[in-house]
Amino acid sequence: MDVSANSSIYSPSSLCRQVFARSAAHISGDFDAAPAAVTAPWCLTLLTEELQLAQLQQLQAFIAERGWAVTAIDILAARPQCTAVRLQLEAALEFDRARGELLALAEEMGLELVLQAGTTQQVPKLACFDMDSTLIQAEVIDELAKIAGVGDQVAEITLAAMRGELDFQQSFRKRMSLLQGFTEESLAEIAPQLPLMGGAQRLLQALRALGCKTAILSGGFTYFAHYLRDNHLAVDVVHANQLEFEAGALTGGVIDPIVDGARKALLLQELAAEMELSLDQVIAVGDGANDLPMLSLGALGIAFHAKPKVRAEAPQAIDGFGLDAALYLFGLNDRQIAALLEESPSQ
């Protein structure tokens, strides 16, 4: 690419200077209300608590070595414990390879780098979320097992599934059988104690203000998903596993169909069809291997605080920030996000 033929392309020598100058302007409030329109084929978002010059120099060397050209720079956040910088890239790159290289570079640099197609830098019309360890900071079935005194047995079944000895449905049925007799009264006591994931309320509130529908697609339980929807989170649709009760206690059985990875992907597609949306208007967020099928379907598939395998295979990943950091991947800056949260009533 002839860099000199396009004055909007930032040379490696000017990239650091421009980023830090614009960050200073952002902090002082002297910046545009909206980021620049996306015109490049790729966007690379840098997320870090505090951006260091050496990190940016290393990134610009990486970009220059590959012949990628930065055509626009936007500071989406510049505040204590959060800097978000979006670079628009003119680049003939192969996504999976570039994503892998950027994940390795990000780990080396101690920050996060999220690559996405420029066309995906938009607010989705439907956002689908896993629940356990995504919207909440817990795996509910493990918490129930601990209280029921079968925590070690359930953990061993989970490990067997991770080793490939059991699939999700087999492991789910085995774990549920160990919870026979757990009372509905105890479930009602547990639900209010489930800790929300950081940024979950802000993200879902902002999405509702933007007109985006939201869904929980979970291998967990409708009992807890409905509690979250009714008390804490701006969620429109819930699909999860139903608990089977008899005389106020769990039977240890399951009610089909079980929501596993394949069903999550199917539900996402069905919801999009019902809403007359194309998949490029849908995003998915999750942390586990059973989320990978749905993460591969939409415009964005965000692995959140995910297991290494999931982080390596998902299209995008966020690790060191709250769920609301996903808003930067829609092309929004802190000023726009604050305005949305002011306009939208809290859940």
Short mmCIF file of C-alpha atoms in Angstrom, two decimals:
data_model
loop_
_atom_site.label_atom_id
_atom_site.label_comp_id
_atom_site.label_asym_id
_atom_site.label_seq_id
_atom_site.Cartn_x
_atom_site.Cartn_y
_atom_site.Cartn_z
CA MET A 1 0.00 0.00 0.00
CA ASP A 2 1.27 3.46 -0.90
CA VAL A 3 1.03 5.28 2.42
CA SER A 4 1.99 8.60 0.88
CA ALA A 5 -1.05 8.44 -1.40
CA ASN A 6 -3.43 8.68 1.54
CA SER A 7 -2.94 11.54 3.98
CA SER A 8 -5.39 9.94 6.45
CA ILE A 9 -3.01 7.04 7.11
CA TYR A 10 -0.98 7.48 10.28
CA SER A 11 2.72 6.76 9.99
CA PRO A 12 4.31 4.64 12.73
CA SER A 13 6.15 7.70 14.00
CA SER A 14 2.92 9.66 14.50
CA LEU A 15 0.74 6.91 15.98
CA CYS A 16 2.02 7.21 19.57
CA ARG A 17 1.89 10.98 19.45
CA GLN A 18 -1.69 11.00 18.16
CA VAL A 19 -2.97 8.45 20.68
CA PHE A 20 -1.51 10.24 23.70
CA ALA A 21 -2.58 13.67 22.44
CA ARG A 22 -6.13 12.47 21.91
CA SER A 23 -6.17 10.68 25.27
CA ALA A 24 -5.22 13.96 26.97
CA ALA A 25 -7.98 15.75 25.08
CA HIS A 26 -10.46 13.07 26.13
CA ILE A 27 -9.51 13.44 29.79
CA SER A 28 -9.93 17.21 29.61
CA GLY A 29 -13.30 16.87 27.90
CA ASP A 30 -12.10 18.45 24.66
CA PHE A 31 -13.13 15.71 22.24
CA ASP A 32 -15.89 14.94 19.76
CA ALA A 33 -19.18 13.64 21.13
CA ALA A 34 -19.10 10.70 18.73
CA PRO A 35 -16.22 8.64 17.34
CA ALA A 36 -15.43 8.85 13.64
CA ALA A 37 -17.54 6.84 11.21
CA VAL A 38 -15.99 3.45 10.45
CA THR A 39 -14.82 3.25 6.85
CA ALA A 40 -11.95 0.75 7.12
CA PRO A 41 -12.39 -3.02 6.76
CA TRP A 42 -11.03 -3.76 10.23
CA CYS A 43 -11.14 -2.27 13.72
CA LEU A 44 -8.66 -3.06 16.48
CA THR A 45 -9.66 -2.05 20.00
CA LEU A 46 -6.99 -1.76 22.68
CA LEU A 47 -8.15 -2.10 26.30
CA THR A 48 -5.89 -1.52 29.27
CA GLU A 49 -6.02 -0.02 32.75
CA GLU A 50 -3.29 2.48 31.93
CA LEU A 51 -1.62 2.76 28.54
CA GLN A 52 2.18 2.82 28.58
CA LEU A 53 4.32 4.32 25.82
CA ALA A 54 6.34 1.09 25.49
CA GLN A 55 3.13 -0.88 24.90
CA LEU A 56 2.00 1.43 22.15
CA GLN A 57 5.43 1.39 20.52
CA GLN A 58 5.35 -2.41 20.53
CA LEU A 59 1.88 -2.41 18.96
CA GLN A 60 2.84 0.06 16.25
CA ALA A 61 5.90 -2.06 15.39
CA PHE A 62 3.65 -5.12 15.11
CA ILE A 63 1.26 -3.24 12.80
CA ALA A 64 4.07 -1.84 10.65
CA GLU A 65 5.75 -5.24 10.26
CA ARG A 66 2.57 -6.62 8.70
CA GLY A 67 1.99 -3.70 6.39
CA TRP A 68 -1.28 -2.75 8.03
CA ALA A 69 -2.20 0.93 7.87
CA VAL A 70 -3.98 2.88 10.63
CA THR A 71 -6.51 5.20 8.98
CA ALA A 72 -8.35 6.54 12.04
CA ILE A 73 -7.82 6.74 15.79
CA ASP A 74 -10.55 7.19 18.40
CA ILE A 75 -10.17 7.35 22.16
CA LEU A 76 -13.28 5.65 23.52
CA ALA A 77 -12.24 5.80 27.18
CA ALA A 78 -9.46 7.55 29.08
CA ARG A 79 -10.09 7.45 32.81
CA PRO A 80 -8.56 5.79 35.86
CA GLN A 81 -8.30 2.00 35.37
CA CYS A 82 -9.68 2.12 31.83
CA THR A 83 -8.24 3.24 28.50
CA ALA A 84 -9.93 2.14 25.28
CA VAL A 85 -8.42 3.07 21.92
CA ARG A 86 -9.94 2.10 18.58
CA LEU A 87 -7.74 1.92 15.51
CA GLN A 88 -9.25 1.56 12.05
CA LEU A 89 -7.07 -0.63 9.85
CA GLU A 90 -6.62 -0.91 6.11
CA ALA A 91 -5.21 -4.41 5.91
CA ALA A 92 -5.37 -7.53 3.79
CA LEU A 93 -5.39 -9.94 6.71
CA GLU A 94 -6.63 -13.44 7.42
CA PHE A 95 -8.85 -13.07 10.48
CA ASP A 96 -8.10 -16.28 12.40
CA ARG A 97 -4.37 -15.93 11.98
CA ALA A 98 -4.37 -12.23 12.87
CA ARG A 99 -6.60 -12.85 15.88
CA GLY A 100 -4.21 -15.52 17.18
CA GLU A 101 -1.18 -13.30 16.73
CA LEU A 102 -2.92 -10.41 18.47
CA LEU A 103 -3.95 -12.61 21.41
CA ALA A 104 -0.32 -13.66 21.86
CA LEU A 105 0.87 -10.06 21.56
CA ALA A 106 -1.74 -8.85 24.04
CA GLU A 107 -0.64 -11.44 26.59
CA GLU A 108 2.98 -10.40 26.13
CA MET A 109 2.10 -6.71 26.47
CA GLY A 110 -0.25 -7.09 29.43
CA LEU A 111 -3.33 -5.59 27.80
CA GLU A 112 -6.20 -6.63 25.54
CA LEU A 113 -6.49 -6.37 21.76
CA VAL A 114 -9.81 -7.10 20.10
CA LEU A 115 -10.00 -7.46 16.33
CA GLN A 116 -13.29 -7.26 14.44
CA ALA A 117 -14.58 -6.47 10.98
CA GLY A 118 -15.36 -2.79 10.51
CA THR A 119 -18.95 -3.65 9.60
CA THR A 120 -19.50 -5.12 13.08
CA GLN A 121 -18.76 -1.79 14.80
CA GLN A 122 -22.44 -1.13 15.30
CA VAL A 123 -25.10 -1.61 17.95
CA PRO A 124 -26.65 -5.09 17.66
CA LYS A 125 -30.38 -5.70 17.42
CA LEU A 126 -30.18 -8.87 19.54
CA ALA A 127 -27.64 -9.79 22.21
CA CYS A 128 -27.57 -13.35 23.61
CA PHE A 129 -25.84 -14.14 26.91
CA ASP A 130 -24.77 -17.18 28.83
CA MET A 131 -25.69 -16.80 32.51
CA ASP A 132 -23.35 -18.69 34.85
CA SER A 133 -19.89 -17.06 35.08
CA THR A 134 -21.04 -14.52 32.49
CA LEU A 135 -23.97 -12.51 33.85
CA ILE A 136 -23.31 -13.79 37.38
CA GLN A 137 -20.08 -14.64 39.19
CA ALA A 138 -21.03 -18.21 39.97
CA GLU A 139 -21.82 -21.63 38.53
CA VAL A 140 -25.20 -22.23 40.14
CA ILE A 141 -25.19 -26.02 39.91
CA ASP A 142 -21.84 -26.11 41.73
CA GLU A 143 -23.16 -23.79 44.45
CA LEU A 144 -26.24 -25.99 44.94
CA ALA A 145 -24.06 -29.08 45.10
CA LYS A 146 -21.87 -27.57 47.83
CA ILE A 147 -24.90 -26.74 49.94
CA ALA A 148 -26.35 -30.22 49.35
CA GLY A 149 -23.06 -31.79 50.50
CA VAL A 150 -22.24 -33.33 47.11
CA GLY A 151 -19.83 -30.67 45.88
CA ASP A 152 -16.90 -33.05 45.37
CA GLN A 153 -19.01 -35.56 43.43
CA VAL A 154 -20.39 -32.87 41.12
CA ALA A 155 -16.89 -31.45 40.62
CA GLU A 156 -15.63 -34.90 39.54
CA ILE A 157 -18.43 -35.19 36.99
CA THR A 158 -17.55 -31.75 35.68
CA LEU A 159 -13.90 -32.81 35.32
CA ALA A 160 -14.95 -35.96 33.46
CA ALA A 161 -16.88 -33.80 31.03
CA MET A 162 -13.86 -31.55 30.56
CA ARG A 163 -11.73 -34.63 29.82
CA GLY A 164 -14.20 -35.59 27.10
CA GLU A 165 -15.49 -38.65 28.95
CA LEU A 166 -19.00 -37.19 29.20
CA ASP A 167 -20.80 -34.72 26.98
CA PHE A 168 -22.77 -31.81 28.46
CA GLN A 169 -26.09 -33.66 28.49
CA GLN A 170 -24.65 -36.71 30.22
CA SER A 171 -22.84 -34.63 32.81
CA PHE A 172 -25.90 -32.47 33.40
CA ARG A 173 -28.15 -35.48 34.05
CA LYS A 174 -25.61 -37.03 36.42
CA ARG A 175 -25.17 -33.79 38.37
CA MET A 176 -28.91 -33.20 38.64
CA SER A 177 -29.46 -36.71 40.00
CA LEU A 178 -27.22 -35.81 42.94
CA LEU A 179 -29.43 -32.83 43.80
CA GLN A 180 -32.53 -34.90 44.49
CA GLY A 181 -34.36 -33.58 47.56
CA PHE A 182 -32.97 -30.03 47.38
CA THR A 183 -35.90 -27.84 48.47
CA GLU A 184 -37.48 -24.99 46.57
CA GLU A 185 -37.31 -23.00 49.80
CA SER A 186 -33.52 -23.29 49.74
CA LEU A 187 -33.44 -22.17 46.10
CA ALA A 188 -35.39 -19.05 47.06
CA GLU A 189 -32.77 -18.27 49.72
CA ILE A 190 -29.86 -18.72 47.27
CA ALA A 191 -31.19 -16.60 44.41
CA PRO A 192 -30.72 -13.18 46.09
CA GLN A 193 -27.15 -14.11 47.02
CA LEU A 194 -25.92 -14.72 43.48
CA PRO A 195 -23.32 -12.03 42.73
CA LEU A 196 -23.83 -10.14 39.47
CA MET A 197 -20.90 -9.91 37.09
CA GLY A 198 -19.28 -6.49 37.04
CA GLY A 199 -20.72 -4.31 34.29
CA ALA A 200 -23.69 -6.62 33.61
CA GLN A 201 -26.34 -4.12 34.69
CA ARG A 202 -24.69 -1.26 32.81
CA LEU A 203 -24.37 -3.26 29.60
CA LEU A 204 -27.94 -4.55 29.61
CA GLN A 205 -29.36 -1.17 30.59
CA ALA A 206 -27.45 0.51 27.76
CA LEU A 207 -28.56 -2.14 25.26
CA ARG A 208 -32.19 -1.60 26.24
CA ALA A 209 -31.77 2.16 25.79
CA LEU A 210 -30.34 1.46 22.33
CA GLY A 211 -33.35 -0.67 21.37
CA CYS A 212 -31.44 -3.96 21.39
CA LYS A 213 -33.33 -7.05 22.55
CA THR A 214 -31.49 -9.29 25.02
CA ALA A 215 -31.73 -13.00 25.80
CA ILE A 216 -30.31 -15.41 28.36
CA LEU A 217 -29.40 -18.70 26.67
CA SER A 218 -28.11 -20.78 29.54
CA GLY A 219 -27.22 -24.31 30.50
CA GLY A 220 -28.22 -23.17 33.99
CA PHE A 221 -31.74 -22.90 35.33
CA THR A 222 -34.80 -20.85 34.42
CA TYR A 223 -35.48 -20.43 38.15
CA PHE A 224 -32.43 -18.21 38.57
CA ALA A 225 -32.55 -16.61 35.12
CA HIS A 226 -36.11 -15.44 35.80
CA TYR A 227 -35.02 -14.09 39.18
CA LEU A 228 -32.27 -12.04 37.51
CA ARG A 229 -34.66 -10.77 34.85
CA ASP A 230 -37.32 -9.81 37.38
CA ASN A 231 -35.01 -8.16 39.91
CA HIS A 232 -31.70 -7.01 38.43
CA LEU A 233 -31.14 -7.26 34.68
CA ALA A 234 -32.86 -5.76 31.65
CA VAL A 235 -33.46 -9.08 29.89
CA ASP A 236 -36.23 -9.71 27.37
CA VAL A 237 -36.08 -13.47 26.74
CA VAL A 238 -35.00 -16.46 28.86
CA HIS A 239 -34.15 -19.95 27.65
CA ALA A 240 -32.55 -22.25 30.24
CA ASN A 241 -33.10 -25.63 31.87
CA GLN A 242 -36.24 -26.20 33.92
CA LEU A 243 -35.99 -27.70 37.36
CA GLU A 244 -38.34 -30.59 38.10
CA PHE A 245 -40.06 -30.39 41.50
CA GLU A 246 -42.23 -32.79 43.45
CA ALA A 247 -43.67 -31.88 46.85
CA GLY A 248 -41.49 -28.75 46.97
CA ALA A 249 -38.19 -30.50 46.31
CA LEU A 250 -36.05 -31.41 43.28
CA THR A 251 -36.73 -34.86 41.87
CA GLY A 252 -33.19 -35.21 40.50
CA GLY A 253 -34.62 -35.56 37.01
CA VAL A 254 -34.41 -33.18 34.07
CA ILE A 255 -36.98 -31.72 31.72
CA ASP A 256 -36.06 -32.00 28.06
CA PRO A 257 -34.81 -30.40 25.92
CA ILE A 258 -31.58 -29.71 27.80
CA VAL A 259 -29.95 -26.42 26.81
CA ASP A 260 -26.50 -27.47 25.66
CA GLY A 261 -24.15 -25.83 23.17
CA ALA A 262 -26.03 -27.01 20.10
CA ARG A 263 -29.35 -25.85 21.51
CA LYS A 264 -27.93 -22.42 22.38
CA ALA A 265 -26.89 -22.00 18.74
CA LEU A 266 -30.32 -23.16 17.56
CA LEU A 267 -32.14 -20.82 19.95
CA LEU A 268 -30.04 -17.86 18.80
CA GLN A 269 -30.96 -18.58 15.19
CA GLU A 270 -34.63 -19.06 16.05
CA LEU A 271 -34.78 -15.79 17.98
CA ALA A 272 -33.13 -13.93 15.11
CA ALA A 273 -35.63 -15.42 12.67
CA GLU A 274 -38.58 -14.53 14.93
CA MET A 275 -37.34 -10.94 15.12
CA GLU A 276 -36.64 -10.89 11.36
CA LEU A 277 -32.95 -10.19 11.95
CA SER A 278 -29.96 -11.35 9.99
CA LEU A 279 -27.14 -12.93 11.99
CA ASP A 280 -24.93 -9.91 11.34
CA GLN A 281 -27.32 -7.98 13.63
CA VAL A 282 -26.79 -10.44 16.50
CA ILE A 283 -23.99 -10.88 19.05
CA ALA A 284 -23.33 -13.58 21.65
CA VAL A 285 -21.38 -13.53 24.91
CA GLY A 286 -20.27 -16.50 27.02
CA ASP A 287 -17.39 -18.14 28.87
CA GLY A 288 -17.56 -21.90 28.35
CA ALA A 289 -16.94 -24.49 25.66
CA ASN A 290 -20.69 -25.01 25.33
CA ASP A 291 -20.95 -21.34 24.31
CA LEU A 292 -18.64 -21.71 21.30
CA PRO A 293 -21.39 -22.82 18.87
CA MET A 294 -23.37 -19.60 19.45
CA LEU A 295 -20.23 -17.44 19.62
CA SER A 296 -19.41 -18.49 16.08
CA LEU A 297 -22.73 -17.38 14.61
CA GLY A 298 -23.25 -13.64 15.03
CA ALA A 299 -21.48 -10.43 14.11
CA LEU A 300 -19.48 -10.70 17.33
CA GLY A 301 -18.82 -13.73 19.53
CA ILE A 302 -17.30 -12.45 22.76
CA ALA A 303 -15.58 -14.88 25.12
CA PHE A 304 -15.85 -13.19 28.52
CA HIS A 305 -13.40 -14.11 31.30
CA ALA A 306 -13.27 -17.41 29.45
CA LYS A 307 -11.40 -20.67 29.76
CA PRO A 308 -8.18 -20.70 27.66
CA LYS A 309 -9.64 -22.99 24.98
CA VAL A 310 -12.68 -20.75 24.57
CA ARG A 311 -10.63 -17.59 24.52
CA ALA A 312 -8.40 -19.06 21.82
CA GLU A 313 -11.30 -20.16 19.60
CA ALA A 314 -13.86 -17.38 20.06
CA PRO A 315 -13.83 -14.52 17.53
CA GLN A 316 -13.39 -11.87 20.24
CA ALA A 317 -12.43 -11.92 23.93
CA ILE A 318 -12.61 -9.61 26.95
CA ASP A 319 -10.76 -10.68 30.09
CA GLY A 320 -9.70 -7.86 32.38
CA PHE A 321 -12.78 -5.65 32.36
CA GLY A 322 -16.48 -5.78 33.17
CA LEU A 323 -19.16 -6.82 30.72
CA ASP A 324 -19.87 -3.20 29.86
CA ALA A 325 -16.52 -3.05 28.01
CA ALA A 326 -18.41 -4.75 25.18
CA LEU A 327 -19.98 -1.35 24.48
CA TYR A 328 -16.64 -0.17 23.08
CA LEU A 329 -16.86 -2.91 20.45
CA PHE A 330 -20.08 -1.30 19.23
CA GLY A 331 -18.18 1.93 18.55
CA LEU A 332 -19.44 3.86 21.59
CA ASN A 333 -17.33 6.11 23.77
CA ASP A 334 -17.74 6.94 27.46
CA ARG A 335 -19.68 10.13 26.78
CA GLN A 336 -22.24 8.29 24.68
CA ILE A 337 -22.50 5.46 27.21
CA ALA A 338 -23.06 7.89 30.09
CA ALA A 339 -25.83 9.61 28.13
CA LEU A 340 -27.55 6.28 27.47
CA LEU A 341 -27.46 5.32 31.13
CA GLU A 342 -28.87 8.69 32.15
CA GLU A 343 -31.75 8.35 29.70
CA SER A 344 -32.58 4.75 30.58
CA PRO A 345 -34.33 3.97 33.89
CA SER A 346 -32.33 1.51 35.98
CA GLN A 347 -33.59 -2.05 36.32
#
